[in-house]
Short mmCIF file of C-alpha atoms in Angstrom, two decimals:
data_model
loop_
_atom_site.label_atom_id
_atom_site.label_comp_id
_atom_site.label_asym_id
_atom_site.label_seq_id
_atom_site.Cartn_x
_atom_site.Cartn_y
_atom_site.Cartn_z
CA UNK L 1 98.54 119.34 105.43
CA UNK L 2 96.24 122.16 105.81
CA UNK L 3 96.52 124.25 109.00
CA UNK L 4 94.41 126.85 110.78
CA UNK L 5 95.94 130.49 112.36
CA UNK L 6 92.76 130.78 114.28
CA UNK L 7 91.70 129.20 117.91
CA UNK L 8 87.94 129.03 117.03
CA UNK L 9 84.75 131.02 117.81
CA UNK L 10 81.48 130.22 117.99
CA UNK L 11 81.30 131.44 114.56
CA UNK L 12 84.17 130.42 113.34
CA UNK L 13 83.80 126.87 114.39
CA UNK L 14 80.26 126.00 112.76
CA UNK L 15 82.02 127.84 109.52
CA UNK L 16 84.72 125.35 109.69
CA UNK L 17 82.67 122.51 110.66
CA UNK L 18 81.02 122.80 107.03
CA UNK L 19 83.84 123.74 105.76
CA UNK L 20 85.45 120.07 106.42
CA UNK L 21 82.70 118.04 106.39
CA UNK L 22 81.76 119.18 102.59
CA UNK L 23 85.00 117.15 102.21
CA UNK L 24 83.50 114.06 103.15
CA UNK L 25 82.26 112.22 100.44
CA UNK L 26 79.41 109.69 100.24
CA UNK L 27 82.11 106.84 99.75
CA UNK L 28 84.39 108.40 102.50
CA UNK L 29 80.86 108.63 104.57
CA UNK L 30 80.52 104.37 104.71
CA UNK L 31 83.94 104.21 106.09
CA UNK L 32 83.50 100.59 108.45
CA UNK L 33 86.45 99.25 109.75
CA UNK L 34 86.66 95.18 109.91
CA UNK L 35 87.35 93.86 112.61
CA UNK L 36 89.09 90.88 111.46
CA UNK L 37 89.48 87.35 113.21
CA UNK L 38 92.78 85.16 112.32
CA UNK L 39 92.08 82.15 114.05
CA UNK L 40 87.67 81.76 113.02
CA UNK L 41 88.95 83.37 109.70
CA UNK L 42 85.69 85.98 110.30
CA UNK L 43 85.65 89.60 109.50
CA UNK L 44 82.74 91.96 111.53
CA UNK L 45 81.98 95.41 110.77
CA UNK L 46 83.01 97.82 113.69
CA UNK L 47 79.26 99.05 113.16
CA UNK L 48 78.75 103.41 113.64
CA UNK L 49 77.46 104.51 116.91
CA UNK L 50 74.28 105.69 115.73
CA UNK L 51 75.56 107.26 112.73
CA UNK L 52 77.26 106.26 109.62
CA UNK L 53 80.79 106.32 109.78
CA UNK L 54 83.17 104.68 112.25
CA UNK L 55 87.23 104.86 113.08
CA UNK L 56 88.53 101.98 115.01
CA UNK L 57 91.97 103.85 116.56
CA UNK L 58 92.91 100.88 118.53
CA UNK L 59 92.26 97.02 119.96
CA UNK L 60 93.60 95.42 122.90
CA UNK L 61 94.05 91.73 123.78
CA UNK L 62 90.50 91.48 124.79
CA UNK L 63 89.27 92.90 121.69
CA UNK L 64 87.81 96.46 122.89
CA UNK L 65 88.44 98.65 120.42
CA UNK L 66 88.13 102.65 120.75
CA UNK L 67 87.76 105.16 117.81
CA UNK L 68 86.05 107.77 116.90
CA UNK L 69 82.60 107.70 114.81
CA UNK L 70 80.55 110.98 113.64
CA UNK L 71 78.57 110.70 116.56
CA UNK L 72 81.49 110.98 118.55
CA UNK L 73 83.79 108.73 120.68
CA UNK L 74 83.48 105.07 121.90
CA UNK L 75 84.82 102.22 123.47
CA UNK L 76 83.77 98.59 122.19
CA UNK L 77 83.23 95.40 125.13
CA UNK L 78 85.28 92.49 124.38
CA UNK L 79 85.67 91.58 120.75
CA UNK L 80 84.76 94.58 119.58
CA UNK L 81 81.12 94.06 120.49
CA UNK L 82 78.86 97.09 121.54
CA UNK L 83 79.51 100.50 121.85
CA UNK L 84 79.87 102.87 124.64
CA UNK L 85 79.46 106.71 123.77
CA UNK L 86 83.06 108.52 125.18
CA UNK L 87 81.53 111.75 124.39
CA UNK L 88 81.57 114.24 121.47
CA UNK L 89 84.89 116.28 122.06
CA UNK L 90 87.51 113.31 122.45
CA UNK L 91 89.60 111.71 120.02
CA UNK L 92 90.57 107.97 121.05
CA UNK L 93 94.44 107.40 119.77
CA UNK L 94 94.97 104.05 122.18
CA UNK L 95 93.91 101.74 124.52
CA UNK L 96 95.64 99.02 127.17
CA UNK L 97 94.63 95.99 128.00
CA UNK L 98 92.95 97.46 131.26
CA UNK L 99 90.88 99.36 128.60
CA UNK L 100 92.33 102.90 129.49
CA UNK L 101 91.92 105.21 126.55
CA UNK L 102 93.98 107.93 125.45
CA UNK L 103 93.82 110.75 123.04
CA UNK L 104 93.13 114.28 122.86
CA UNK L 105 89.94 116.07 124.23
CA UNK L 106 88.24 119.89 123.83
CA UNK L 107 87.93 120.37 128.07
CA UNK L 108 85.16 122.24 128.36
CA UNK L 109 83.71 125.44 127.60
CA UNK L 110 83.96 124.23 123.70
CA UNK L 111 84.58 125.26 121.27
CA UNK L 112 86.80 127.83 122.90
CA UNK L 113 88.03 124.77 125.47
CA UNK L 114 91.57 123.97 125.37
CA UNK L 115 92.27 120.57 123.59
CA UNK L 116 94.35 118.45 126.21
CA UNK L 117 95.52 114.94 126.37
CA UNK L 118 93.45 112.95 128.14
CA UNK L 119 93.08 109.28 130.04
CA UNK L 120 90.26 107.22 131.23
CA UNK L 121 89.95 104.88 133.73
CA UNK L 122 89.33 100.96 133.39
CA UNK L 123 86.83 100.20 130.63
CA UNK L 124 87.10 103.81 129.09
CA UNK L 125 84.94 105.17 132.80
CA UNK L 126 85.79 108.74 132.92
CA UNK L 127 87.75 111.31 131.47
CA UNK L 128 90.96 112.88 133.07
CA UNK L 129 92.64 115.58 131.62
CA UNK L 130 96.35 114.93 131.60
CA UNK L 131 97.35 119.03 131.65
CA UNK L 132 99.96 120.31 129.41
CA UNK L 133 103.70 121.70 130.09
CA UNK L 134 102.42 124.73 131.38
CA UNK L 135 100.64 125.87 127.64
CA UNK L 136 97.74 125.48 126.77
CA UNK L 137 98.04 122.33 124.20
CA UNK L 138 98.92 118.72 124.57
CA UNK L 139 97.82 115.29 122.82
CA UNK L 140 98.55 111.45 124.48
CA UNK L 141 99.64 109.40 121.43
CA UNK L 142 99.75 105.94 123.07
CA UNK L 143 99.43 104.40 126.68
CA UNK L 144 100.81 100.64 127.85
CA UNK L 145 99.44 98.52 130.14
CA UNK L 146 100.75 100.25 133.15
CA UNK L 147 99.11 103.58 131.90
CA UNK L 148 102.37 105.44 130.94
CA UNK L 149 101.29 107.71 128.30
CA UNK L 150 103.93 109.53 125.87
CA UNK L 151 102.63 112.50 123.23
CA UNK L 152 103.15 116.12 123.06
CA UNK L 153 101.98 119.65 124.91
CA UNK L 154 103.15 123.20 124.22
CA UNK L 155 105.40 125.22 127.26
CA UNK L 156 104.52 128.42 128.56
CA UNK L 157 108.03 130.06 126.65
CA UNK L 158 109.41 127.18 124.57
CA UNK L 159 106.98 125.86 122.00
CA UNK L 160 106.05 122.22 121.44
CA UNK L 161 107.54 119.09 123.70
CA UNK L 162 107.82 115.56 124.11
CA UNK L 163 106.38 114.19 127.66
CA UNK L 164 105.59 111.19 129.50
CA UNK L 165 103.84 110.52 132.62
CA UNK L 166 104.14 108.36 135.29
CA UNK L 167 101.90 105.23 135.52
CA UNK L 168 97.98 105.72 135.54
CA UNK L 169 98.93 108.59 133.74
CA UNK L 170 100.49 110.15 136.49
CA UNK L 171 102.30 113.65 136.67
CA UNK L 172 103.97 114.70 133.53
CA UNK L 173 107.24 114.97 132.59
CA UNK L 174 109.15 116.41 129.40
CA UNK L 175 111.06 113.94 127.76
CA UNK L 176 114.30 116.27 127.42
CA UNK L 177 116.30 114.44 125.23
CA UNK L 178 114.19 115.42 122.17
CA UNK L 179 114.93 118.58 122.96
CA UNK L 180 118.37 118.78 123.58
CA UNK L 181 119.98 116.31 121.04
CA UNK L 182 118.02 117.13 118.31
CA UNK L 183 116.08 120.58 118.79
CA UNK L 184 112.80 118.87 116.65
CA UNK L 185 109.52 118.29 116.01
CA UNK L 186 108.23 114.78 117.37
CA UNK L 187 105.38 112.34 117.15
CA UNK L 188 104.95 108.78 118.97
CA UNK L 189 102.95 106.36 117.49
CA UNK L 190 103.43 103.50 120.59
CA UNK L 191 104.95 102.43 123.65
CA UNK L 192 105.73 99.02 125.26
CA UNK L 193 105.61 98.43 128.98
CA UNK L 194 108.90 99.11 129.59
CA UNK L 195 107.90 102.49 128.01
CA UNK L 196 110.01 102.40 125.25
CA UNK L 197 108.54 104.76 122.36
CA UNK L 198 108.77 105.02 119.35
CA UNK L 199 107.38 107.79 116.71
CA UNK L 200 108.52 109.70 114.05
CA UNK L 201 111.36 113.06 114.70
CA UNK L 202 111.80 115.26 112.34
CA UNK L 203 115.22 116.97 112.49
CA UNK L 204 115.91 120.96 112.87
CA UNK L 205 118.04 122.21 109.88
CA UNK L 206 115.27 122.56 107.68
CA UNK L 207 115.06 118.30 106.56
CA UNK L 208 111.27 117.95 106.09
CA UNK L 209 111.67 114.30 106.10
CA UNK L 210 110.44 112.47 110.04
CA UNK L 211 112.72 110.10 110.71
CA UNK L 212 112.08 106.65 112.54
CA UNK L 213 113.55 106.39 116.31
CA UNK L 214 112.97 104.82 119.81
CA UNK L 215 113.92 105.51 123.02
CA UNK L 216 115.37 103.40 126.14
CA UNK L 217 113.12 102.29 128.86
CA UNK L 218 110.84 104.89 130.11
CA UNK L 219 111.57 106.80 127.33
CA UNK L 220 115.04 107.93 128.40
CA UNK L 221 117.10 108.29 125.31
CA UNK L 222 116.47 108.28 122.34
CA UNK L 223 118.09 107.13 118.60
CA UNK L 224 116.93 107.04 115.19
CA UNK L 225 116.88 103.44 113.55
CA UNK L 226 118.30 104.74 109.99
CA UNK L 227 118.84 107.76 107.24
CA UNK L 228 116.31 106.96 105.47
CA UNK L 229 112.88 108.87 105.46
CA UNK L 230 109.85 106.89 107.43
CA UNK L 231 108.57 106.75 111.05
CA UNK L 232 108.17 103.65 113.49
CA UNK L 233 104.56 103.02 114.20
CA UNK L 234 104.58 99.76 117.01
CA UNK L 235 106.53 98.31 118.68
CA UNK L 236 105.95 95.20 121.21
CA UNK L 237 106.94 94.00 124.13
CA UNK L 238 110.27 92.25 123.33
CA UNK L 239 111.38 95.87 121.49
CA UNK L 240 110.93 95.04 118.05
CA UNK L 241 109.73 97.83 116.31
CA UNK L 242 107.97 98.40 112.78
CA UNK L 243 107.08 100.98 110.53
CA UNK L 244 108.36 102.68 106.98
CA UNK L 245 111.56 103.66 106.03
CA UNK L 246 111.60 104.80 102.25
CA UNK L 247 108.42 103.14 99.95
CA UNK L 248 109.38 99.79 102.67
CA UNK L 249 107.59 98.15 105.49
CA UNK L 250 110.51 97.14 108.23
CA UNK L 251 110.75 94.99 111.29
CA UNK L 252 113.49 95.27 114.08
CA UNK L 253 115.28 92.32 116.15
CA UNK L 254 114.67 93.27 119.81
CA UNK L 255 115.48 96.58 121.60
CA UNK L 256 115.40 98.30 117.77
CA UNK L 257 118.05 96.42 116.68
CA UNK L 258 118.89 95.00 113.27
CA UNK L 259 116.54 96.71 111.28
CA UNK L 260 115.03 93.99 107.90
CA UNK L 261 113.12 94.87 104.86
CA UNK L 262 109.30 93.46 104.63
CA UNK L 263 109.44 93.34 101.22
CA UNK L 264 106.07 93.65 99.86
CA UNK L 265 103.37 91.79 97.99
CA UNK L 266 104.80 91.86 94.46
CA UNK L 267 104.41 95.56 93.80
CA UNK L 268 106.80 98.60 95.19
CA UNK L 269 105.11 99.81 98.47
CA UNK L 270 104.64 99.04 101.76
CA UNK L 271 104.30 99.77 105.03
CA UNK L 272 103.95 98.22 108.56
CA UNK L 273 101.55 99.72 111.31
CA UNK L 274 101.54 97.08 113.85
CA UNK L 275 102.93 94.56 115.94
CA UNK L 276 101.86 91.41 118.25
CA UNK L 277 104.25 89.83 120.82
CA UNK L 278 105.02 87.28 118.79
CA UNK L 279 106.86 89.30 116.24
CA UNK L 280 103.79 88.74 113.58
CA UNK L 281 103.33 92.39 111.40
CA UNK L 282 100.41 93.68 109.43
CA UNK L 283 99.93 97.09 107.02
CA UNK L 284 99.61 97.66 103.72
CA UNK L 285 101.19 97.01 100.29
CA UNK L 286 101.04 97.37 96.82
CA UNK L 287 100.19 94.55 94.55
CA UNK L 288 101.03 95.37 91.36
CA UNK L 289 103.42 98.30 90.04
CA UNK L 290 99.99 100.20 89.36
CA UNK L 291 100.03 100.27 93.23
CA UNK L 292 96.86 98.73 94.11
CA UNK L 293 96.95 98.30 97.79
CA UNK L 294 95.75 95.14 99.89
CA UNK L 295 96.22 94.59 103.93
CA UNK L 296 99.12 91.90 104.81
CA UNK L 297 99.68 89.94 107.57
CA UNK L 298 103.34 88.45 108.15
CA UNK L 299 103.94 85.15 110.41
CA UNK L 300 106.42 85.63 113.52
CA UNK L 301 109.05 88.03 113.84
CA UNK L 302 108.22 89.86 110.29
CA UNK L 303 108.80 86.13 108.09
CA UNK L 304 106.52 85.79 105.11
CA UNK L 305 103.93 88.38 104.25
CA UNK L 306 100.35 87.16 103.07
CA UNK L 307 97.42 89.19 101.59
CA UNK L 308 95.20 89.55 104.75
CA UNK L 309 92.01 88.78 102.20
CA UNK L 310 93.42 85.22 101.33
CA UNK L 311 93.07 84.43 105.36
CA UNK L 312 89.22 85.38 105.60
CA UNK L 313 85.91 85.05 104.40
CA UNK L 314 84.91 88.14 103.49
CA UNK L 315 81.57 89.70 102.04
CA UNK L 316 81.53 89.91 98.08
CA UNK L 317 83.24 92.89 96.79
CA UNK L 318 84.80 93.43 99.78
CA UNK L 319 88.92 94.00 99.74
CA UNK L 320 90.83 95.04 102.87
CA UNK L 321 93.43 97.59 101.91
CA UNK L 322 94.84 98.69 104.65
CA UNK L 323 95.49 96.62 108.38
CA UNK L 324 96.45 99.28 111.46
CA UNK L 325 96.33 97.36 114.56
CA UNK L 326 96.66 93.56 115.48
CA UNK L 327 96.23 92.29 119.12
CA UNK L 328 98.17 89.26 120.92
CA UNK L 329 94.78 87.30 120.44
CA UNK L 330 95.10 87.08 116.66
CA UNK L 331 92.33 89.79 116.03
CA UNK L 332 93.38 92.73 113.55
CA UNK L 333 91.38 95.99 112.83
CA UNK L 334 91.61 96.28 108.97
CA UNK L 335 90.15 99.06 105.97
CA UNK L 336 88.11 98.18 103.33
CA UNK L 337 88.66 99.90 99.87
CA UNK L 338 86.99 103.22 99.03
CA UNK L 339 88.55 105.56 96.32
CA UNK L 340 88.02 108.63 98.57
CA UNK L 341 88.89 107.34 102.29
CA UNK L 342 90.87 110.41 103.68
CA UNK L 343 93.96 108.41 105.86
CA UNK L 344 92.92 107.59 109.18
CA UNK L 345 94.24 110.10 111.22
CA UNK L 346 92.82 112.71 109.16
CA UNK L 347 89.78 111.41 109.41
CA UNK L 348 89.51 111.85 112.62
CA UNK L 349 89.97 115.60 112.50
CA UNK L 350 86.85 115.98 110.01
CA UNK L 351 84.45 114.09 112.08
CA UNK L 352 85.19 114.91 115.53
CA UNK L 353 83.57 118.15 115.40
CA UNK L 354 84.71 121.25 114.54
CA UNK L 355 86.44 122.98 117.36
CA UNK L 356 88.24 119.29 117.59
CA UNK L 357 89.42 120.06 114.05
CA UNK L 358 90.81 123.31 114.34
CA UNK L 359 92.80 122.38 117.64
CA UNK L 360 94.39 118.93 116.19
CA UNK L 361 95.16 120.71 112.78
CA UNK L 362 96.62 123.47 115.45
CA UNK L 363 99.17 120.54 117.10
CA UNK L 364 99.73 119.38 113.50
CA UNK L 365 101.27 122.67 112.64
CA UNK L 366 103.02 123.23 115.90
CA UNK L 367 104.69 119.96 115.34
CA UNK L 368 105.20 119.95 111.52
#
């Protein structure tokens, strides 16, 4: 991961802004996200926002999507139609089914602002800054439906921390346990509405391997699910959680419980990104042992995983590669192939502007 030792200038951040965008290549520059339909067996283009280049971050049972494009941030209506500008310094990271967004946001004067984590109200109307720990840094991975939000924010004397807030994003809190038991870096990746999280930790001691966890209910506690290398990415309602553990996809049985190998589609790779009520899983796996990757979709509770292009009519040429994010409506925001795609989340840092990229790269290497 490349990191930055500098908190931008005006200078500095138009340098850099060149600087990562000359790694965006004209393949990397069509990125379009589908926005794929199990039950009509349709797939629609999350179209850009007046540019060229969309990221669809998240979907919730309506179908509103928010992401990121190069324009800047937006918010879809239902079913992932239209799009709403969010403005040019926020990155979208999730959204509840009362359409509150979350993510990370330059506040104002940029680019020397302060990148904090951020909520909106109903519908994505409005931006609140969340505040940090008492630093000057903090990023809202997720948010459920009641608007608890869990991510990270820097302390005035003691470096990087886990937090959640109360609902509607209400005051923050540090979630101490990280600290205490295992003294490490952490990243969420979801959170039910019971506000059990789950993320990747990666242990003190040197180990530069995250490991998978989740924690109780409103994030008190917390346990890894396993040895092995990997991070949980979802989780639903019922506490099954998903994610990677070695070159495998996994599903849980409730609470994080019994953890089972996805298998994959006949090659040696997968891995699971999300999770709908009902237990049913999509991600990505290889399909041969040269490791050609297509988008699967499993049937409840984790059992049977299909190629995600066998469900849908899709344009010629087109192959889904990759699914991230499935709703409770049967709707699943999936990536097309394109040989020089960066990975999602970096993606994000190279189009959000430039003081946006410095900042994130910034949490990146507080937290790595």
């Amino acid at each position: 991961m490349r990191t930055y030792g500098f908190k931008p200038g005006s200078l500095t951040f138009i340098a850099a802004l060149l600087a990562g965008l000359s790694f965006i290549t004209p393949a990397a520059a069509q990125l379009q996200p589908y926005l794929v339909d199990l039950n009509s067996r349709t797939a629609t283009t999350l179209g850009p926002m007046g540019g060229i280049s969309t990221h669809g971050a998240a979907i919730n049972d309506a179908g509103q999507v928010a992401g990121s494009s190069d324009r800047g941030a937006f918010i879809t209506g239902p079913d992932g139609m239209g799009m709403r500008d969010l403005g040019p310094w926020a990155s979208p990271w999730d959204i509840n089914n009362a359409g509150q967004v979350v993510g990370g946001n330059i506040f104002f004067p940029p680019p020397t602002g302060e990148l904090h984590a951020f909520i909106t109200g109903s519908d994505g109307v409005g931006i609140r800054d969340l505040g940090t720990l008492g630093g000057d840094f903090s990023w809202a991975d997720a948010v459920n439906d009641i608007g608890q939000v869990v991510g990270t924010s820097n302390t005035a004397s003691r470096g990087t921390r886990a937090f959640i807030t109360g609902p509607g994003g209400g005051s923050m809190r540090e979630l101490e346990a990280f600290g205490e038991i295992f003294g490490a870096s952490v990243r969420f990746w979801d959170i039910n509405n019971t506000a059990q999280a789950v993320g990747g930790i990666l242990p003190p001691g040197g180990d530069s391997f995250f490991r998978p966890f989740i924690t109780g209910p409103n994030g008190v506690g917390v346990r890894t699910l396993g040895d092995a290398w990997g991070e949980a990415t979802g989780i639903n309602n019922a506490g099954q959680v998903v994610g990677s553990m070695g070159p495998h996809g996994f599903i849980t049985g409730p609470n994080g419980f019994d953890v089972k190998d996805l298998g994959t589609l006949g090659g040696d790779y997968s891995s699971a990104w999300d999770i709908d009520d009902a237990g049913q899983v999509v991600g990505a796996s290889s399909i041969t042992a040269e490791g050609f990757l297509h988008a699967f979709v499993t049937g409840p509770n984790g059992d049977g995983m299909t190629d995600l292009n066998s469900l849908v009519d899709l344009p010629d040429g087109v192959v889904l590669t990759e699914a991230r994010e499935i709703n409770n409506a049967g709707q699943v925001i999936a990536y097309p192939a394109s040989p020089q795609i960066p990975e999602p989340r970096i993606y994000v840092m190279m189009v959000a502007g430039l003081g946006l990229i410095a900042l994130i790269a910034r949490r990146k290497r507080l937290l790595l």
